[in-house]
mmCIF file of C-alpha atoms in Angstrom:
data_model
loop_
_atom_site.group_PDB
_atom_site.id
_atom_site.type_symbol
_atom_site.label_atom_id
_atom_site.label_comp_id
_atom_site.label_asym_id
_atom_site.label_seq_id
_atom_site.Cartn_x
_atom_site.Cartn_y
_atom_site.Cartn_z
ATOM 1 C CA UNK A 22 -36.071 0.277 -82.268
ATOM 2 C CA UNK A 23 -38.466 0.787 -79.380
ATOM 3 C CA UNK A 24 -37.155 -2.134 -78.053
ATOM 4 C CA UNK A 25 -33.279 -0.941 -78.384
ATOM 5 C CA UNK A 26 -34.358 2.515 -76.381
ATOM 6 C CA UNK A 27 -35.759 0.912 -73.847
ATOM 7 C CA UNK A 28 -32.934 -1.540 -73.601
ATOM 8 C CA UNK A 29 -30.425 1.703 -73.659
ATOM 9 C CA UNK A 30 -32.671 3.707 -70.984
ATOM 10 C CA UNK A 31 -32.256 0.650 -69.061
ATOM 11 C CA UNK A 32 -28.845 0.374 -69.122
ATOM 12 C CA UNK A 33 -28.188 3.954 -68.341
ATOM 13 C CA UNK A 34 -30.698 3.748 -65.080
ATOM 14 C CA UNK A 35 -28.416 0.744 -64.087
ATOM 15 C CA UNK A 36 -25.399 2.662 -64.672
ATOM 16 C CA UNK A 37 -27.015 5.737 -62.472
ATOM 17 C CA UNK A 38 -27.637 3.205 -59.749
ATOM 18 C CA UNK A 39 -24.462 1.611 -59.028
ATOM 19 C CA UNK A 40 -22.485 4.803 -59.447
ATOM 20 C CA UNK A 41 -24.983 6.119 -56.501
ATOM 21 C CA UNK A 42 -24.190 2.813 -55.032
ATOM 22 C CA UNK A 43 -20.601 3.395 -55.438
ATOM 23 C CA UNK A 44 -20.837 6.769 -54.327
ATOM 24 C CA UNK A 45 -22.818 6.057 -51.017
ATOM 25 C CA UNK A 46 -20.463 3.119 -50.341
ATOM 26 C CA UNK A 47 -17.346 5.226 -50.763
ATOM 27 C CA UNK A 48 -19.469 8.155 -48.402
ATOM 28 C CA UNK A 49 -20.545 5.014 -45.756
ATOM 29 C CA UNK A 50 -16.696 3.870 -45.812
ATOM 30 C CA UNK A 51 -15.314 6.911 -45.226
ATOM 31 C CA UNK A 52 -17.929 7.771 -42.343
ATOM 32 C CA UNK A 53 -16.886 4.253 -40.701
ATOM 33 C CA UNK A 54 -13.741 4.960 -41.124
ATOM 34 C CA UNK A 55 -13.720 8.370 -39.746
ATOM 35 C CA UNK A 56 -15.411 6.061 -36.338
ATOM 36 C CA UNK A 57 -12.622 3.544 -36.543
ATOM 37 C CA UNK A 58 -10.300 6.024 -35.457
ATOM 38 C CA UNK A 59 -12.106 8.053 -33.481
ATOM 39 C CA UNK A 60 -12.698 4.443 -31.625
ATOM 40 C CA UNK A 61 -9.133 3.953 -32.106
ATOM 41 C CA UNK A 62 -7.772 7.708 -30.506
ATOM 42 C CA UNK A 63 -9.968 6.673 -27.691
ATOM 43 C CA UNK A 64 -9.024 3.216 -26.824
ATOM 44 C CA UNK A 65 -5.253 4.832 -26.670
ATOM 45 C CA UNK A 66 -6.380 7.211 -24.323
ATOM 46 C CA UNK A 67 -8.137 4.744 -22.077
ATOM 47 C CA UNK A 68 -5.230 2.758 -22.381
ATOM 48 C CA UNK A 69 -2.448 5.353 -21.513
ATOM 49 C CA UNK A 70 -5.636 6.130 -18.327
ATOM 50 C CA UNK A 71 -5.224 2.391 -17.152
ATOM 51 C CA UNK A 72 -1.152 2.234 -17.719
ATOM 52 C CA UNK A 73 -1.354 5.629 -15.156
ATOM 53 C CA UNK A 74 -3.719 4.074 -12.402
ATOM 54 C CA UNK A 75 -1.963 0.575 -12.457
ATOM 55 C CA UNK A 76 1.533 2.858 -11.872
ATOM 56 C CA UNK A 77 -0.320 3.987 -8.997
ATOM 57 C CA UNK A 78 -1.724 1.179 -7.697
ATOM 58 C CA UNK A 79 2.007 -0.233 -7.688
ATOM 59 C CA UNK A 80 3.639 2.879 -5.953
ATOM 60 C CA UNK A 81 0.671 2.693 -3.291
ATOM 61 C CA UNK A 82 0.569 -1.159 -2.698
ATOM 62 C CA UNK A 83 4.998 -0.552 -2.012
ATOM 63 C CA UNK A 84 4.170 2.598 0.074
ATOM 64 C CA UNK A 85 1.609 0.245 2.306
ATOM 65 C CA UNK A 86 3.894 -3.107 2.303
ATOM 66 C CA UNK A 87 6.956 -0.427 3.700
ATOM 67 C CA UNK A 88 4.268 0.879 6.474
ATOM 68 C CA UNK A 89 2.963 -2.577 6.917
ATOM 69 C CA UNK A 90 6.941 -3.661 8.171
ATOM 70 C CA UNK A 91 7.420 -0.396 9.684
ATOM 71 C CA UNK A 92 4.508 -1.331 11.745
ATOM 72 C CA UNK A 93 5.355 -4.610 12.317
ATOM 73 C CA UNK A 94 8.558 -3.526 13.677
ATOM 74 C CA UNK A 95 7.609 -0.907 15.854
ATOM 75 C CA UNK A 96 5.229 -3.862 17.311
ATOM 76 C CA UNK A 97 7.921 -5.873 18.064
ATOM 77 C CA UNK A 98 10.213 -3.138 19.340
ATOM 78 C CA UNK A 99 6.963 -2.491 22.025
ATOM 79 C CA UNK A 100 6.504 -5.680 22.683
ATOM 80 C CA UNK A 101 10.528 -6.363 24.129
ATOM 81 C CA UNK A 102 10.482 -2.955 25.354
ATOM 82 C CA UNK A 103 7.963 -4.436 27.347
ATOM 83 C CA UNK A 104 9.141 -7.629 28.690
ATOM 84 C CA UNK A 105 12.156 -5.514 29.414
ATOM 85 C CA UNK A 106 10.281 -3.197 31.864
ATOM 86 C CA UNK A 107 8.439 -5.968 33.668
ATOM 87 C CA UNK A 108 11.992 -7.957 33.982
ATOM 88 C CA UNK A 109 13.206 -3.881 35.759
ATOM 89 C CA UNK A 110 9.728 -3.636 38.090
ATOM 90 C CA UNK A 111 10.500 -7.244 39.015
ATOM 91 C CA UNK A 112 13.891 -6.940 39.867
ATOM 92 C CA UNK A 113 13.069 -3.426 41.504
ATOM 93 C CA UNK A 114 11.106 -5.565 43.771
ATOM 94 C CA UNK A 115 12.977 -8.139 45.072
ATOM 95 C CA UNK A 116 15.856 -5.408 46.014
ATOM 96 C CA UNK A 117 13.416 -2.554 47.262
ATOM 97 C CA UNK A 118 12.139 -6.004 49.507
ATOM 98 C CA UNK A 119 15.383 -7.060 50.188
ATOM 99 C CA UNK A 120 16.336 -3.429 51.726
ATOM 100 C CA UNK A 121 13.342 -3.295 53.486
ATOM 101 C CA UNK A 122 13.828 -4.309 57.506
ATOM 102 C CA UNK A 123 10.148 -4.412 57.865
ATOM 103 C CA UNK A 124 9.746 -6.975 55.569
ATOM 104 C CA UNK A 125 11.817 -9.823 56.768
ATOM 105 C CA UNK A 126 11.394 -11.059 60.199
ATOM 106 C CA UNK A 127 15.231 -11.852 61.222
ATOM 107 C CA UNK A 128 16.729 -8.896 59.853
ATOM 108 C CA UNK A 129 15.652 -6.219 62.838
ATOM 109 C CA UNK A 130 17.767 -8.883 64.828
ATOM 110 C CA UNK A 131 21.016 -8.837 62.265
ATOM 111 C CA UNK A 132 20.925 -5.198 62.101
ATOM 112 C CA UNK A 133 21.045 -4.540 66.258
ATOM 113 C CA UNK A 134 23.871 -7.231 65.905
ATOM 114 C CA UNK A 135 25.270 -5.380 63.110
ATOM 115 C CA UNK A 136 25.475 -2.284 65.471
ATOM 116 C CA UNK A 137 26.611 -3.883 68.289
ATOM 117 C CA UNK A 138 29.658 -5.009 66.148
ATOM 118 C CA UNK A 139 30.145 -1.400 64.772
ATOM 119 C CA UNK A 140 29.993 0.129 68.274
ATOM 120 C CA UNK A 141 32.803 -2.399 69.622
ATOM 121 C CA UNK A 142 34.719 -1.842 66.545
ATOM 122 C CA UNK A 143 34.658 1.740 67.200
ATOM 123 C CA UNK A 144 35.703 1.804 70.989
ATOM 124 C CA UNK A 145 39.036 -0.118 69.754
ATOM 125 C CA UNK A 146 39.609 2.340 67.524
ATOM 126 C CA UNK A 147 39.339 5.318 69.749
ATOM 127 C CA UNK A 148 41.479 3.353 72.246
ATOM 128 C CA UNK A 149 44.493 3.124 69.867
#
């Protein structure tokens, strides 16, 4: 009989212990699972953060690839801009020498020959 109490005390402390067990398992479930989406609710967010920066990463690297041609053109645009004034100053001075007496030898002697002509041409004018 002593025996059989001891045997049903036992049992009952057994019992006790896994429905504690039980208990505190369902309690340490519940508390993990309470992480798990807390974990879960931030992830999304740090997600949705990334999605937002890597839009605006895209927007910026277009934005600097448009100024990067823009620039590129402009360069370009200076560059025969230029080649197109030296071609002008160049030009500008083989006529500016070209109209200059001074600078070529023979042309004080065309010019007084020049006017010699112009004179004779005029007396046969004013003779008619």
């Amino acid at each position: 009989m002593e025996l059989e109490s001891q045997l049903d005390e036992l049992k009952e402390q057994s019992e006790h212990k896994i429905d504690e067990r039980t208990v505190s398992n369902t309690q340490g479930m519940k508390h993990l699972e309470k992480q798990v989406k807390l974990l879960q609710e931030e992830l999304e967010k740090k997600m949705a953060q990334l999605e937002e920066k890597e839009s605006t990463i895209t927007k910026l690297n277009q934005k600097t690839a448009t100024l990067q041609e823009n620039l590129h053109w402009k360069e370009m645009n200076n560059v025969a801009l230029e080649e197109k004034y030296q071609r002008c100053v160049k030009k500008a001075q083989i006529i500016a020498s070209a109209l200059d007496p001074k600078g070529t030898p023979g042309s004080v002697a065309e010019v007084t020959a020049l006017q010699n002509q112009l004179a004779e041409k005029d007396k046969i004018i004013e003779n008619y």
